[in-house]
PDB file of C-alpha atoms in Angstrom:
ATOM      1  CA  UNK A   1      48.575  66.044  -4.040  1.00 42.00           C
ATOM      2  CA  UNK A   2      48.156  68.343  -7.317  1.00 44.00           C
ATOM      3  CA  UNK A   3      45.150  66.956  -9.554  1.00 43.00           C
ATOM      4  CA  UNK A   4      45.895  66.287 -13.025  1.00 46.00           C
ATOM      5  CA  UNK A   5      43.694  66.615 -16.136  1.00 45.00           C
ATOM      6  CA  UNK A   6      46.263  65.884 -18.867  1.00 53.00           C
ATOM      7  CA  UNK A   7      46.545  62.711 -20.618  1.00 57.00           C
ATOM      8  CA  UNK A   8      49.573  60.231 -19.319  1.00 65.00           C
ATOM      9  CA  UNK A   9      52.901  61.166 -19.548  1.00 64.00           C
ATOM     10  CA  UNK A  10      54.382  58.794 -22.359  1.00 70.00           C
ATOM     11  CA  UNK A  11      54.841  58.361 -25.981  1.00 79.00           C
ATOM     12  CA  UNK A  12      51.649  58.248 -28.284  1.00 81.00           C
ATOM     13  CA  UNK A  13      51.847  55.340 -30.700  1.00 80.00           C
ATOM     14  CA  UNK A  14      51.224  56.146 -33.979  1.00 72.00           C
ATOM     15  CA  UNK A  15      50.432  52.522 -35.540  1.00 78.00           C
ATOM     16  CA  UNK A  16      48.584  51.426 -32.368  1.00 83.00           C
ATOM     17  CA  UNK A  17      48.136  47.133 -32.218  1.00 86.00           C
ATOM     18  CA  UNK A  18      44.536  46.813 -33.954  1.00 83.00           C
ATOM     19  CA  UNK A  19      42.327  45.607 -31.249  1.00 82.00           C
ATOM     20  CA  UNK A  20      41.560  42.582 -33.929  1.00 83.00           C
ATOM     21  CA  UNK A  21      45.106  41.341 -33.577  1.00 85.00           C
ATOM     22  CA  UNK A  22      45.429  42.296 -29.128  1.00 87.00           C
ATOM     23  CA  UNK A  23      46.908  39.350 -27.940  1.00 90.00           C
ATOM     24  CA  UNK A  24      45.649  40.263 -24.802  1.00 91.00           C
ATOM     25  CA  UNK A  25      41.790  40.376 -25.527  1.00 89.00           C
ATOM     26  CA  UNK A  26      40.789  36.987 -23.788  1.00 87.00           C
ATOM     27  CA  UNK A  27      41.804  38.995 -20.587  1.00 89.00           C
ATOM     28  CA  UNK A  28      40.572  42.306 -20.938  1.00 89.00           C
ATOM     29  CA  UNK A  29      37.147  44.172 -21.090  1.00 87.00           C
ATOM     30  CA  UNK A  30      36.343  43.359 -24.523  1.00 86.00           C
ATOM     31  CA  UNK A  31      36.938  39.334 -24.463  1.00 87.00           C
ATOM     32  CA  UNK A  32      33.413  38.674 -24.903  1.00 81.00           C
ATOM     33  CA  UNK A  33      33.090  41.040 -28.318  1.00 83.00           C
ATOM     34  CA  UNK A  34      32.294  39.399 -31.014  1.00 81.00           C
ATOM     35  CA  UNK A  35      35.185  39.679 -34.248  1.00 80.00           C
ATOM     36  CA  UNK A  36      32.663  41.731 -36.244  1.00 77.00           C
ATOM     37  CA  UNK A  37      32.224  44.505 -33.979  1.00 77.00           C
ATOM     38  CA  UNK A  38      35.736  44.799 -32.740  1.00 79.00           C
ATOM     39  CA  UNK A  39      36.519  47.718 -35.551  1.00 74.00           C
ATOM     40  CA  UNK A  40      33.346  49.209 -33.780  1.00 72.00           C
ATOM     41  CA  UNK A  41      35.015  48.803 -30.394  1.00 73.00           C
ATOM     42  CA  UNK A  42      38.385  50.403 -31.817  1.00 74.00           C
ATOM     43  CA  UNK A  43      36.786  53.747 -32.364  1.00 76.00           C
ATOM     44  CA  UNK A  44      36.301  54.002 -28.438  1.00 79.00           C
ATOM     45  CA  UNK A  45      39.919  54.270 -27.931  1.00 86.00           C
ATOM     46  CA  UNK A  46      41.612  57.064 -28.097  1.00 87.00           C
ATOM     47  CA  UNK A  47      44.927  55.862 -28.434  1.00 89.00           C
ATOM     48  CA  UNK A  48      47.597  53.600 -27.335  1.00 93.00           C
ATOM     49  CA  UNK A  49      50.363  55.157 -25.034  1.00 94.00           C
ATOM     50  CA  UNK A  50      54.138  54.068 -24.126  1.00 95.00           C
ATOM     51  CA  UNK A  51      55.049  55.169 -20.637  1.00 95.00           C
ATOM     52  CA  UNK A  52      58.046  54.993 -18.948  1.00 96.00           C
ATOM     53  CA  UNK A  53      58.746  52.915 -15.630  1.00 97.00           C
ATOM     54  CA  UNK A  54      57.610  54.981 -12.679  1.00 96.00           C
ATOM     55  CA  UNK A  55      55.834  57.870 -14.385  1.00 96.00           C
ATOM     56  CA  UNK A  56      52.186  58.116 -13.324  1.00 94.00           C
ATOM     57  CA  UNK A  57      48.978  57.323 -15.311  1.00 95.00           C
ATOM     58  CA  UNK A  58      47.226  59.318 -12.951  1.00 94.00           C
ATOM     59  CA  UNK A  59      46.920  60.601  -9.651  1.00 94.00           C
ATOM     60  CA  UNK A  60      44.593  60.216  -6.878  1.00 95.00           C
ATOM     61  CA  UNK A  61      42.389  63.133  -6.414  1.00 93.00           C
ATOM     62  CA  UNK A  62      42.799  63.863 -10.278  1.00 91.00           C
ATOM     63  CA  UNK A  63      40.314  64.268 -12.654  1.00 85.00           C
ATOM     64  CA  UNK A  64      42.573  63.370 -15.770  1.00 82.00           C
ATOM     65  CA  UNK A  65      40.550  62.201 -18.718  1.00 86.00           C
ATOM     66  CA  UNK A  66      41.376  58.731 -19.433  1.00 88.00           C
ATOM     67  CA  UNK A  67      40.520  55.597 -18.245  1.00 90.00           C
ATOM     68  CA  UNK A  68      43.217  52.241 -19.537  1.00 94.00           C
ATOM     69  CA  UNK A  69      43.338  48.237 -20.557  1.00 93.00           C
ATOM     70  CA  UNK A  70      47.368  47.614 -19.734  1.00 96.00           C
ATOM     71  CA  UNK A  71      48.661  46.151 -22.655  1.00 95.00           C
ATOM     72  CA  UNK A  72      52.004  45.549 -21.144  1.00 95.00           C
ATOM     73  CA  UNK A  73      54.258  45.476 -18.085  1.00 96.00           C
ATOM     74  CA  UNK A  74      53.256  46.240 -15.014  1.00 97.00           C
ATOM     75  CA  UNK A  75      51.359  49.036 -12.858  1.00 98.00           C
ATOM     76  CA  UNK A  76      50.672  49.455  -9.541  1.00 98.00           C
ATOM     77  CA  UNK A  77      47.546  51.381  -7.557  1.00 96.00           C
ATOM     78  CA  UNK A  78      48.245  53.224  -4.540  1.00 97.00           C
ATOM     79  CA  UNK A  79      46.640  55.493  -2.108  1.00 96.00           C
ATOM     80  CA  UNK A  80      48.679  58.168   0.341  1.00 94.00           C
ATOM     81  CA  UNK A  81      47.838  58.842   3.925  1.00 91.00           C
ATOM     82  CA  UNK A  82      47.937  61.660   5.850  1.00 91.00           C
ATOM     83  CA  UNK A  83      51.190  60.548   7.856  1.00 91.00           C
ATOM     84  CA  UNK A  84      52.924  60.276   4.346  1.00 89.00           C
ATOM     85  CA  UNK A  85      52.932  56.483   4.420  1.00 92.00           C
ATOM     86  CA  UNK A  86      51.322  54.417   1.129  1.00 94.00           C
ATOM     87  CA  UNK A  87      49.026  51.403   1.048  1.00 95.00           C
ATOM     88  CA  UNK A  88      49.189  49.863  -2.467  1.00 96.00           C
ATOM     89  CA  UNK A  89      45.789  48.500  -3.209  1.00 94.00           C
ATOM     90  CA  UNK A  90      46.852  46.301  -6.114  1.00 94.00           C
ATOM     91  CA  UNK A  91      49.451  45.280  -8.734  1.00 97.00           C
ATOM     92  CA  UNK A  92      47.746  45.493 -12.191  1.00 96.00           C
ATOM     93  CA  UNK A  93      48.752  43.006 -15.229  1.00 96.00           C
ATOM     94  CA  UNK A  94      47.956  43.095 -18.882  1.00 95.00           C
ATOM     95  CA  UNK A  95      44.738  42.554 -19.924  1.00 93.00           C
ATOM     96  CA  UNK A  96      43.331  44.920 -16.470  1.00 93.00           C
ATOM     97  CA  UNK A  97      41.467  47.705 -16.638  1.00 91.00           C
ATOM     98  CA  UNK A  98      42.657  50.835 -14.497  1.00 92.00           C
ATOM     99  CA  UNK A  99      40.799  53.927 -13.611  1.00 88.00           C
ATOM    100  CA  UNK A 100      36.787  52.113 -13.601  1.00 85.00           C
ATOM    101  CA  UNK A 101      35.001  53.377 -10.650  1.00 82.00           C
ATOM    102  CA  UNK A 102      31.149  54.245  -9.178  1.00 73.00           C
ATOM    103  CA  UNK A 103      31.727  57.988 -10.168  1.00 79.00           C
ATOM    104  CA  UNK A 104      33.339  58.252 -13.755  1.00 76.00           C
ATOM    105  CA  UNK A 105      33.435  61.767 -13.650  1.00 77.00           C
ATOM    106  CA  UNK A 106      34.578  61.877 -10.114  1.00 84.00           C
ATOM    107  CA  UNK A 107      38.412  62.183  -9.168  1.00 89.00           C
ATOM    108  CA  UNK A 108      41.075  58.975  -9.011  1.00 90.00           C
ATOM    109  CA  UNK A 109      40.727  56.766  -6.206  1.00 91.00           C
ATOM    110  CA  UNK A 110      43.859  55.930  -6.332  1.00 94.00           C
ATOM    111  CA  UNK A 111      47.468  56.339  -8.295  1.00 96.00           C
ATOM    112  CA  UNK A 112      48.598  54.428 -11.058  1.00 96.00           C
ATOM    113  CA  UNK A 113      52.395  54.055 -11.479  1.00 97.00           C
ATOM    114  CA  UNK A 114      54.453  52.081 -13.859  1.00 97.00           C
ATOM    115  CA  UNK A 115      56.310  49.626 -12.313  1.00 98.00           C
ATOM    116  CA  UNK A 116      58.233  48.454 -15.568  1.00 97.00           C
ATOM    117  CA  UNK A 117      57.938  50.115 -18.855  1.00 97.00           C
ATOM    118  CA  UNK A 118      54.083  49.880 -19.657  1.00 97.00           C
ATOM    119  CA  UNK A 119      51.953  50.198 -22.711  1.00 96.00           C
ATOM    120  CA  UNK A 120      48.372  50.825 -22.112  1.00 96.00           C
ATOM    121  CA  UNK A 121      45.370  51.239 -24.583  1.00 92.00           C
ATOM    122  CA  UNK A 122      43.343  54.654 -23.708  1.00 92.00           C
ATOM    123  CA  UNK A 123      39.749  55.361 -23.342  1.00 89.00           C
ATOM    124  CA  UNK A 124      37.626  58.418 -22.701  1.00 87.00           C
ATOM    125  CA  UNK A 125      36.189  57.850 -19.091  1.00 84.00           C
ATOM    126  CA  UNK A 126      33.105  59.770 -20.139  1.00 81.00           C
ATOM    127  CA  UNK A 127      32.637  57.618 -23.450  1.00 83.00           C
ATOM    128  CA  UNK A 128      33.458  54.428 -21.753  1.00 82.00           C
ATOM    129  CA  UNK A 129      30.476  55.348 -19.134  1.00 79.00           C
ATOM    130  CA  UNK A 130      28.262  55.797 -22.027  1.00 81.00           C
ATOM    131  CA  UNK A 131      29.237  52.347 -23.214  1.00 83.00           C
ATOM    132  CA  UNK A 132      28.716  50.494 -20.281  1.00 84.00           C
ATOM    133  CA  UNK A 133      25.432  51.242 -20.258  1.00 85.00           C
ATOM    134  CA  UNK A 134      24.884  50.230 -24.361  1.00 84.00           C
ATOM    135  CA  UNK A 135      26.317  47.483 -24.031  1.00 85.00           C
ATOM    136  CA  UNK A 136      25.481  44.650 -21.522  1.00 87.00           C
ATOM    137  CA  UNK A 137      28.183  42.384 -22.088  1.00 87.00           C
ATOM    138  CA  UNK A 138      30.614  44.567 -21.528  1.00 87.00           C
ATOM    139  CA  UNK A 139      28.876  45.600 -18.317  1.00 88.00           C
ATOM    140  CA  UNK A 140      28.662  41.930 -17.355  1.00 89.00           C
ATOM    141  CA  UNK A 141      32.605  41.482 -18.200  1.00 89.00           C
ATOM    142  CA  UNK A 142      33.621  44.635 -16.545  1.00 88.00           C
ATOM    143  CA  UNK A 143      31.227  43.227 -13.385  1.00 88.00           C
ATOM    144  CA  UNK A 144      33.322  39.824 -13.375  1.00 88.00           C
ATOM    145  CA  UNK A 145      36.567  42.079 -13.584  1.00 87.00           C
ATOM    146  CA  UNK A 146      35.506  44.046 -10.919  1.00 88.00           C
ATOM    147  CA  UNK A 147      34.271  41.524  -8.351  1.00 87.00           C
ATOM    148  CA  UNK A 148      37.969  39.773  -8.817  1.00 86.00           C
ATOM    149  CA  UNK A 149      39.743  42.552  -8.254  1.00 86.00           C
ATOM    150  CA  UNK A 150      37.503  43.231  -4.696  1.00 87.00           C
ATOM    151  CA  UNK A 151      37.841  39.394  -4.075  1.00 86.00           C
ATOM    152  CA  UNK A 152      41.729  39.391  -3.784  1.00 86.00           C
ATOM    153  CA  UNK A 153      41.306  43.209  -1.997  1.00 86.00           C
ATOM    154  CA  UNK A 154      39.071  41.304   0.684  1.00 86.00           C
ATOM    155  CA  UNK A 155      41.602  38.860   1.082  1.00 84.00           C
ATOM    156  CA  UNK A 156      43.946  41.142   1.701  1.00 84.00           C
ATOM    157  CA  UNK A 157      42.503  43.281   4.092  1.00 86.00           C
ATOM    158  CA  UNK A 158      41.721  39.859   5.912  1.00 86.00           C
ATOM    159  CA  UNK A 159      45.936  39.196   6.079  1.00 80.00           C
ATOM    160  CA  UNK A 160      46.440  43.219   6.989  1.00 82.00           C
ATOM    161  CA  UNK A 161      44.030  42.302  10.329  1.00 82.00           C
ATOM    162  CA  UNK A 162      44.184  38.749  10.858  1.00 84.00           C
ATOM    163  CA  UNK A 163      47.387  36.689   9.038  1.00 91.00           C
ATOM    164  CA  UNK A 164      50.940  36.331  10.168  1.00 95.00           C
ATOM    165  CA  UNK A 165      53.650  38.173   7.909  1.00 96.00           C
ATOM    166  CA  UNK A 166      54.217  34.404   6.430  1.00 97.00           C
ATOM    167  CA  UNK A 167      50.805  33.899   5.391  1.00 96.00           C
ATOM    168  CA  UNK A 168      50.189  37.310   4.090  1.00 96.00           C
ATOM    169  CA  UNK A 169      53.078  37.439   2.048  1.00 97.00           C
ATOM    170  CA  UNK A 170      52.791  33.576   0.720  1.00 97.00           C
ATOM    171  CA  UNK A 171      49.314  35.011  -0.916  1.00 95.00           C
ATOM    172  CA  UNK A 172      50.682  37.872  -2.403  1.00 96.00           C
ATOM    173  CA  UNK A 173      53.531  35.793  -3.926  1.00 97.00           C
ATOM    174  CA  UNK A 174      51.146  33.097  -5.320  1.00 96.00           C
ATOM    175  CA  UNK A 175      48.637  35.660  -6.714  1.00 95.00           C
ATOM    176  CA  UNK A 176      51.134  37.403  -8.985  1.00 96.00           C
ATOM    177  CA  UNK A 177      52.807  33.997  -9.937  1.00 96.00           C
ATOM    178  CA  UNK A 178      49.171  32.173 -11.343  1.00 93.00           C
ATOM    179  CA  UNK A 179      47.986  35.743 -12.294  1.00 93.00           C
ATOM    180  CA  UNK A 180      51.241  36.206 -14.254  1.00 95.00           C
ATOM    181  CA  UNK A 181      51.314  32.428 -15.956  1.00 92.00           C
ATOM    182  CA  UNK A 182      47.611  32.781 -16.948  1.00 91.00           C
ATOM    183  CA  UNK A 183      49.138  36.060 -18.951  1.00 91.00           C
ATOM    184  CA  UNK A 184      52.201  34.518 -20.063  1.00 89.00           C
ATOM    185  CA  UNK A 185      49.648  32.075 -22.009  1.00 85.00           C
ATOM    186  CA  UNK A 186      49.033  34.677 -24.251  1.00 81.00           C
ATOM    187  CA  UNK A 187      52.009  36.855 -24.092  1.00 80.00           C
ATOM    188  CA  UNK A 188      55.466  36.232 -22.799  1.00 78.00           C
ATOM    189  CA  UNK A 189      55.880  37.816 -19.828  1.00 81.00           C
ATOM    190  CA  UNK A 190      58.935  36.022 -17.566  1.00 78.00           C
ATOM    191  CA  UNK A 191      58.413  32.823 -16.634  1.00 86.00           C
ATOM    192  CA  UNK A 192      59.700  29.407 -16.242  1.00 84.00           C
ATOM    193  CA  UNK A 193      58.841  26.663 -14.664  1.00 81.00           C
ATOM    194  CA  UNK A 194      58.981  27.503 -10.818  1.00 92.00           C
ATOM    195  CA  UNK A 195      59.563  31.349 -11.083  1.00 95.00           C
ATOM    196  CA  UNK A 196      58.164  34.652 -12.555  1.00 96.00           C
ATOM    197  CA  UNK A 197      60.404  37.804 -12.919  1.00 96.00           C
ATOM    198  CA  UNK A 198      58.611  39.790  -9.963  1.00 97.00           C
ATOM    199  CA  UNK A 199      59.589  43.692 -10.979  1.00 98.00           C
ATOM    200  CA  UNK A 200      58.751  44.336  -6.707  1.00 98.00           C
ATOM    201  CA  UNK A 201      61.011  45.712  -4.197  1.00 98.00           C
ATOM    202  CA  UNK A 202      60.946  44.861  -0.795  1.00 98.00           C
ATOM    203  CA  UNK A 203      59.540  47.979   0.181  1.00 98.00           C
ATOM    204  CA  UNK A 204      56.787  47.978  -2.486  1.00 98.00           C
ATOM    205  CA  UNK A 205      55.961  44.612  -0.994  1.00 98.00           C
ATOM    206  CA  UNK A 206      55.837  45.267   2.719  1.00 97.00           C
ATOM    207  CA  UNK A 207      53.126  48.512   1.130  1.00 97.00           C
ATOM    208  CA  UNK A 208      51.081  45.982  -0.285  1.00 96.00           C
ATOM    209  CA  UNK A 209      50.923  43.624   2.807  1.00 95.00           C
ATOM    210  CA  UNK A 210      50.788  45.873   5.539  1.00 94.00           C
ATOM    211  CA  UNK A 211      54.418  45.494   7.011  1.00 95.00           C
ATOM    212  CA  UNK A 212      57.775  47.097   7.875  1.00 96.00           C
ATOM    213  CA  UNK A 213      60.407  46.531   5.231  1.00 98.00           C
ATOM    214  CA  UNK A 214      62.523  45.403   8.029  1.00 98.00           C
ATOM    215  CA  UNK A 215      59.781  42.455   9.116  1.00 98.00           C
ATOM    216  CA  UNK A 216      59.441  41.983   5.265  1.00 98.00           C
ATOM    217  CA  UNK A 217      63.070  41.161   4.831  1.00 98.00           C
ATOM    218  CA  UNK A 218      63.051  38.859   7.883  1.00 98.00           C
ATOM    219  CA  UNK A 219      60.103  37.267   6.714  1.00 98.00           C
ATOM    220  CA  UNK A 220      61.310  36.435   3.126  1.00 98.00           C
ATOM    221  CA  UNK A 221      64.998  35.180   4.918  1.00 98.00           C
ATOM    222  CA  UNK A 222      62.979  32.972   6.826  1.00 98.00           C
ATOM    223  CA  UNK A 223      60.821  31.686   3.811  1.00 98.00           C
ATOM    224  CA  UNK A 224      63.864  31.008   2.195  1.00 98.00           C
ATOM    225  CA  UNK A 225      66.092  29.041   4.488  1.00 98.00           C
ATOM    226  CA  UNK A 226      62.665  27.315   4.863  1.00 98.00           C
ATOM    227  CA  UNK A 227      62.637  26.070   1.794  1.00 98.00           C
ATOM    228  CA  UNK A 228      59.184  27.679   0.418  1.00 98.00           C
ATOM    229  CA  UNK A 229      60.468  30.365  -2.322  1.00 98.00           C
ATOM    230  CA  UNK A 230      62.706  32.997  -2.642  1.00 98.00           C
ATOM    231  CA  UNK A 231      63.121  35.940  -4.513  1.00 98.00           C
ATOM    232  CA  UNK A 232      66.134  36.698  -6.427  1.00 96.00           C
ATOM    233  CA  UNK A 233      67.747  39.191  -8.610  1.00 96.00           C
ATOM    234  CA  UNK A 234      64.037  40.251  -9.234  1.00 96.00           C
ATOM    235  CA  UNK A 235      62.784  36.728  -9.767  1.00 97.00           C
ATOM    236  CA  UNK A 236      60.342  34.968  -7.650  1.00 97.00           C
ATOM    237  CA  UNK A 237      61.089  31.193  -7.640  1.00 97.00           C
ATOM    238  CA  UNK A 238      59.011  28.883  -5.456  1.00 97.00           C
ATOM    239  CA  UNK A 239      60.789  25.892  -4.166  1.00 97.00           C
ATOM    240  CA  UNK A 240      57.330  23.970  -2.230  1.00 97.00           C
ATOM    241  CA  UNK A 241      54.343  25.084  -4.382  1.00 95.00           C
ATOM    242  CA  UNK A 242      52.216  23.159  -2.180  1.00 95.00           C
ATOM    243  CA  UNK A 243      54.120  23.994   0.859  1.00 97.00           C
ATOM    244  CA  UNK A 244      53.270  27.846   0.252  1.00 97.00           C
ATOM    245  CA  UNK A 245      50.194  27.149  -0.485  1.00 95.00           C
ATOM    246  CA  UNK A 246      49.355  25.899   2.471  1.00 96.00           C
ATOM    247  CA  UNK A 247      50.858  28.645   4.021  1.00 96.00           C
ATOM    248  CA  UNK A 248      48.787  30.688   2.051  1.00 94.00           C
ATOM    249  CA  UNK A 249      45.100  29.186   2.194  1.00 92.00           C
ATOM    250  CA  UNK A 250      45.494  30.315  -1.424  1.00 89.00           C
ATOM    251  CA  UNK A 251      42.801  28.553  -4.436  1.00 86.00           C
ATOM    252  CA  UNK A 252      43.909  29.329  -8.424  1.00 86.00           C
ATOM    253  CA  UNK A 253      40.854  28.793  -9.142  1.00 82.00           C
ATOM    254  CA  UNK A 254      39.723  32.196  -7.967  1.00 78.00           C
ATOM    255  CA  UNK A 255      41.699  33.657 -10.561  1.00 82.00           C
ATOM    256  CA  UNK A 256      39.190  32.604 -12.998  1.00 76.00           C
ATOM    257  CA  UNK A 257      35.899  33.676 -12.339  1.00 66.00           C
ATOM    258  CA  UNK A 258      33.003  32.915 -14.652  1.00 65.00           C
ATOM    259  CA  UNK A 259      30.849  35.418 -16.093  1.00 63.00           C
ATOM    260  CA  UNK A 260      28.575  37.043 -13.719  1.00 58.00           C
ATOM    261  CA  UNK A 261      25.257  37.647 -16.450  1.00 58.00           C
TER     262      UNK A 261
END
């Protein structure tokens, strides 16, 4: 894969949302800031871009500059094997933070791809390194953050080795919908009362699970005529919320992790 340096692909805003106003704040890095400081904050981003459904953010292996709160839509992060095949390691939501890693100044673990249209707020990786270390509640957020995002990556590697296709792809399905309501608090994002638009094909699912598309489609067919959920015209609608989560050993509350220091 080619390494890139430049900065995303994707339209520059000129009269960026003022990170006093981000509707989004209670989920992202900076929640804990307190209103004073947040002009302060503002001068560590670089900019606010508008990118395109499936253009990249950046690439694994690529040493591009920039490190991103998603401000809206949806991303996903993927990694390619050698046999050409993809695992996608998560689906990121606004108010997440992409591109934080052990080695800043290292290459992309990973790809980032719009999945819908996407508008992201832009950091310096280098400068964002610098102010992890000033500042210790933004360490402690981006900690909490962090250990969420490897909880529900545990939890999947557990249903890759050890879950049925049911079970695996009932917890996928209610992560996304709770992840995606606790957004839609804040922002609208698709939702009503049983369903969430779900921007996922069945291929980008049976990635993220560890399946065939072909088991994937059997799996959902099943689901459905079982009365659990469907998903429809890119809407996920859940018929037996309780039914599916049983399925899918699956806890909300996880979602919601309390500060770590």
């Amino acid at each position: 894969m080619k390494a890139s340096t430049k900065a995303p692909s994707g339209r520059k805003r000129e009269n960026p949302t003022a990170c006093t106003g981000c509707p989004v704040r209670a989920l992202a890095l900076f929640q804990g800031v307190a209103e004073r400081d947040l002009d302060w904050t503002s001068r560590y981003r670089e900019g606010q871009y508008q990118i395109a459904a499936r253009e990249t953010l950046f690439e694994e292996g690529g040493r591009g500059p920039l490190a991103f709160t998603l401000f809206s839509g949806w991303v996903m992060l993927s990694v390619s094997l050698a046999s050409g095949k993809r695992q996608i390691l998560r689906f990121v939501l606004p108010g997440d933070f992409l591109g934080f890693q052990a080695d800043m100044s290292g290459p992309h673990i990973a790809t980032a791809t719009a999945l819908t249209d996407v508008t992201v707020c832009a950091f310096q990786r280098d400068r964002l390194a610098s102010l992890l270390r000033e500042r210790v509640d933004l360490a402690s957020r981006m900690a909490t953050l962090s250990a969420r995002d490897q909880f529900l990556c545990h939890q999947h590697l557990i249903g890759t080795g050890q879950k049925s296709a049911r079970e695996r792809i009932a917890f996928l399905m209610l992560e996304l919908f709770h992840r995606v309501r606790i957004v839609h608090d804040l922002v609208p994002m698709g939702v009503k009362s049983d369903s969430i638009a779900l921007p996922l094909s069945q291929e980008q699912i049976a990635d993220a699970v560890g399946l065939t598309t072909v088991h994937v489609n059997r799996t959902l067919r099943e689901m459905r005529e079982s009365g659990l959920m469907e998903i429809r015209d890119h809407w996920l609608i859940i018929h037996d919320h309780d039914g599916l989560a049983a399925v899918a050993h699956f806890d909300p509350a996880v979602l919601r992790m309390p500060a770590m220091l």
